[in-house]
mmCIF file of C-alpha atoms in Angstrom:
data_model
loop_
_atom_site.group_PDB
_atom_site.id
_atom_site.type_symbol
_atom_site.label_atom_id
_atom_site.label_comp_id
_atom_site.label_asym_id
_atom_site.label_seq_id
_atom_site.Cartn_x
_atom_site.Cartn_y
_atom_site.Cartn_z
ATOM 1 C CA UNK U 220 3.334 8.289 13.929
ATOM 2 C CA UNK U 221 5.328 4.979 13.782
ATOM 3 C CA UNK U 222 8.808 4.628 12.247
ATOM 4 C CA UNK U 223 7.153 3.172 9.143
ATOM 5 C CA UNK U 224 3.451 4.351 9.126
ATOM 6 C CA UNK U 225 2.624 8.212 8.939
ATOM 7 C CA UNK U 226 -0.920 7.895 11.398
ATOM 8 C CA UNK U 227 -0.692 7.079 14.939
ATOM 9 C CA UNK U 228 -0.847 3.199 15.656
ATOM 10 C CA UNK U 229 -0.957 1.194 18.628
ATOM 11 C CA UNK U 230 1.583 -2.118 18.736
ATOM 12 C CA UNK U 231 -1.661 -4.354 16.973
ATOM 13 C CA UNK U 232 -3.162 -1.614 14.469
ATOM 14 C CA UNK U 233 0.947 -1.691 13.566
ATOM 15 C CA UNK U 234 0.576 -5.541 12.741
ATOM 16 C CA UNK U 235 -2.357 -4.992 11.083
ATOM 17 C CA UNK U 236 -0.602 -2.235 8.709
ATOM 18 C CA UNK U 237 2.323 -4.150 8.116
ATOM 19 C CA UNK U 238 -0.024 -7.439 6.758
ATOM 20 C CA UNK U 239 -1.526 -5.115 4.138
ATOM 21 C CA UNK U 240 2.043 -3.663 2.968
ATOM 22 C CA UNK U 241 2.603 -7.915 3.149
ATOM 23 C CA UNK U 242 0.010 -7.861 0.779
ATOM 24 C CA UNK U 243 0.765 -5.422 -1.927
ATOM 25 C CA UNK U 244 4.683 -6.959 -1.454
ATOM 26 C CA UNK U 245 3.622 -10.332 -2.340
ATOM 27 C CA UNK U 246 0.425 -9.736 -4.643
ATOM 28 C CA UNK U 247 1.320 -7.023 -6.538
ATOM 29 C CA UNK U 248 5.022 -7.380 -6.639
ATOM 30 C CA UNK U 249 5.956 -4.262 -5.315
ATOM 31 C CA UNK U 250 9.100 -2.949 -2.643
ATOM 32 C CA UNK U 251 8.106 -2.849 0.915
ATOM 33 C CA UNK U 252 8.963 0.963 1.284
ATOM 34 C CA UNK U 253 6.287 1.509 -1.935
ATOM 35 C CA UNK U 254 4.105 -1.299 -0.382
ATOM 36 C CA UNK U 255 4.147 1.283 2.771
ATOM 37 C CA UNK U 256 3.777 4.568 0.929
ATOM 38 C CA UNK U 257 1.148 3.798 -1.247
ATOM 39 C CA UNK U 258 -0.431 2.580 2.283
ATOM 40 C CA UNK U 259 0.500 5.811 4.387
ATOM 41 C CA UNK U 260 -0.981 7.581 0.875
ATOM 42 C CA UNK U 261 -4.132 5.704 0.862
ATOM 43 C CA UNK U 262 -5.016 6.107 4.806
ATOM 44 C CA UNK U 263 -3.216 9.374 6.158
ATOM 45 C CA UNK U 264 -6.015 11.593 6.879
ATOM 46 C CA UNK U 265 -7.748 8.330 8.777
ATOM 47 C CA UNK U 266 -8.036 8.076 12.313
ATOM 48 C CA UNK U 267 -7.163 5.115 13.680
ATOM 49 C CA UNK U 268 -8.178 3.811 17.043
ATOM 50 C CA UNK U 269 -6.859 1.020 18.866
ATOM 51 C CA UNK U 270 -6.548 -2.444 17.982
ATOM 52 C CA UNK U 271 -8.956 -3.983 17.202
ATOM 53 C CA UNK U 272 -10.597 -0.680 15.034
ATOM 54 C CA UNK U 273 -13.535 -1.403 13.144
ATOM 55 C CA UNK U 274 -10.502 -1.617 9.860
ATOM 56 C CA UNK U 275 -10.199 -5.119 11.323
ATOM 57 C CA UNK U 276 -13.385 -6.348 10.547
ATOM 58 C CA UNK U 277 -11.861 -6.747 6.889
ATOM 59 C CA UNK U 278 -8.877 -8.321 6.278
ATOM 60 C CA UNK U 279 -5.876 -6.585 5.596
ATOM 61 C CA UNK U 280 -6.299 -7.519 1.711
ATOM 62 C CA UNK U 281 -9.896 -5.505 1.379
ATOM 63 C CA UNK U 282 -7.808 -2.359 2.374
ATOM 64 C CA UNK U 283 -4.169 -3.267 0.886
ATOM 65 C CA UNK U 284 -5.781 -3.602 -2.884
ATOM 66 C CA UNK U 285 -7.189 0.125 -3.168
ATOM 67 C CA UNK U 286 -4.007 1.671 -2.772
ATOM 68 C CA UNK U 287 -2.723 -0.609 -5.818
ATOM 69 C CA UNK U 288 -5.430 -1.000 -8.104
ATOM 70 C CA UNK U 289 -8.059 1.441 -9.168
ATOM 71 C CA UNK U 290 -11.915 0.358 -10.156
ATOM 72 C CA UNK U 291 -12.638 -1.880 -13.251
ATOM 73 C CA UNK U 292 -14.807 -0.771 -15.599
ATOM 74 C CA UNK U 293 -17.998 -1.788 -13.246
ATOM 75 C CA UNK U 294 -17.056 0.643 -10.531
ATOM 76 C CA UNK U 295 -15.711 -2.256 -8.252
ATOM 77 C CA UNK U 296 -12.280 -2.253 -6.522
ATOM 78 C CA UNK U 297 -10.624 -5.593 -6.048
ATOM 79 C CA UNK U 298 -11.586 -7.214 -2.026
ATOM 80 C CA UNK U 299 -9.004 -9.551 -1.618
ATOM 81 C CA UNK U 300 -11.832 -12.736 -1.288
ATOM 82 C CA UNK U 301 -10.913 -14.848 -4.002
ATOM 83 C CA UNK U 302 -14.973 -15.743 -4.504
ATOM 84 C CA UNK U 303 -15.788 -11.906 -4.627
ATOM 85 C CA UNK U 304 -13.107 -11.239 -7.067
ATOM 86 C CA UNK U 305 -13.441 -14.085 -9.039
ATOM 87 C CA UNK U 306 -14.713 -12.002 -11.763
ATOM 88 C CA UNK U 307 -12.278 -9.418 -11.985
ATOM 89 C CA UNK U 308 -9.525 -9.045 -14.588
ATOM 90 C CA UNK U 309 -6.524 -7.949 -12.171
ATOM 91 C CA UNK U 310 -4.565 -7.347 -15.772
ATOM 92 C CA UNK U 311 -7.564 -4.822 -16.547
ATOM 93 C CA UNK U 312 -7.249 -3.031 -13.601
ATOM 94 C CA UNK U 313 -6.138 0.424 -13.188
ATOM 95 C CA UNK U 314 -2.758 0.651 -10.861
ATOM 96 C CA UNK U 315 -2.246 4.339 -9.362
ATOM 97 C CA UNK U 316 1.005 5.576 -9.750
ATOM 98 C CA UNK U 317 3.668 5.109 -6.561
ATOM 99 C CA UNK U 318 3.817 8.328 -4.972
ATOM 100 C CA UNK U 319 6.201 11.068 -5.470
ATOM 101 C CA UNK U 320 9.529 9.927 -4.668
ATOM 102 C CA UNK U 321 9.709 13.322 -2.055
ATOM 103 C CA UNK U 322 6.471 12.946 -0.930
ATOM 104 C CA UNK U 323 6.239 12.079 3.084
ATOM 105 C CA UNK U 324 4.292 9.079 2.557
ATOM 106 C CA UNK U 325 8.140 7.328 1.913
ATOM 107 C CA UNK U 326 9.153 7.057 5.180
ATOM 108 C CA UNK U 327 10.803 3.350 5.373
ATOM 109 C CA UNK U 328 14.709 3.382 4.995
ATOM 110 C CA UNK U 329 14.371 1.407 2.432
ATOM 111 C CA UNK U 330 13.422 3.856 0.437
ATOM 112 C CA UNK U 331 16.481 5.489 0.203
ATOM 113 C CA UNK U 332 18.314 2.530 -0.872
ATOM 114 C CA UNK U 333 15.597 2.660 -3.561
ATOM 115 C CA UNK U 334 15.834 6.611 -4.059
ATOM 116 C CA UNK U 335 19.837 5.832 -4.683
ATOM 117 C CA UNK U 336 19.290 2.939 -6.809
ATOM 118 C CA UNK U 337 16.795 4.995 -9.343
ATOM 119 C CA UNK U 338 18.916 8.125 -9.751
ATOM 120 C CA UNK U 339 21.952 5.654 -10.800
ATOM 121 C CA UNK U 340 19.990 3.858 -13.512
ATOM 122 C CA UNK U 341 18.529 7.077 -14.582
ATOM 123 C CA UNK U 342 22.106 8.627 -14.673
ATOM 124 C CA UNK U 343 23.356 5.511 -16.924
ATOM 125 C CA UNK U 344 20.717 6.145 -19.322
ATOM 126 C CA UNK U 345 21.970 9.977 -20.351
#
C-alpha cells in the first residue's frame, strides 16, 4: 500500500496511478483525494505487478473514466481517445457516486481538509 493508493505499487505503477487521478482532477472536475478514492474504489481487489503491468498498455484515461462515469445507454464506458468517444454524450453519462466519506478508499490528507470543510457547510445549513 502507498501513502495515497490502497494496492501495492512499485515507484512507476505509482506514476501511472497518479496520471489517472490527473485525469479525473482535470476532466471531470473533481478533488484529488476523490480523484484517488474513486481510483483506490475502482481497482482495490486488482493485483498489480510492476511497472510496466499490462494496465499500461492503455493510457491512464481508458482506466481513470470508469471510476467517474458509468455506461451510456449503448453499454459503452467512455476510453479517453477522443476518436473512440467522439460519439458519446459525456452530459448523458451516468457518474457513480464518490465513495463513503468513511470508507478506506479516502486515504489522501486531503481528504480531511475536505471531511472538515463538508461538516461546516452542512452545520451552517441547520
Amino acid at each position: 500500500m502507498t501513502e495515497e493508493f490502497v494496492l501495492d505499487l512499485d515507484e512507476g505503477m505509482l506514476g501511472y496511478f497518479r496520471e489517472m487521478a490527473d485525469v479525473l482532477v482535470e476532466r471531470c472536475g473533481i478533488s484529488r483525494a476523490e480523484a484517488v478514492a474513486r481510483i483506490n474504489r475502482q481497482y482495490a481487489k486488482l493485483e498489480i505487478g510492476p511497472y510496466p503491468d499490462l494496465m499500461c498498455h492503455e493510457h491512464p484515461e481508458f482506466w481513470a473514466l470508469p471510476a467517474y462515469y458509468g455506461r451510456d445507454e449503448h453499454g459503452r464506458l467512455p476510453t479517453g481517445d477522443p476518436d473512440a468517444d467522439a460519439h458519446i454524450d459525456f452530459s448523458r453519462l451516468p457518474v457513480h457516486p464518490a465513495p463513503a466519506k468513511d470508507s478506506p478508499f479516502w486515504t489522501s490528507a486531503d481528504h480531511c481538509a475536505c471531511a472538515v470543510t463538508d461538516a461546516r457547510r452542512a452545520a451552517r445549513r441547520r
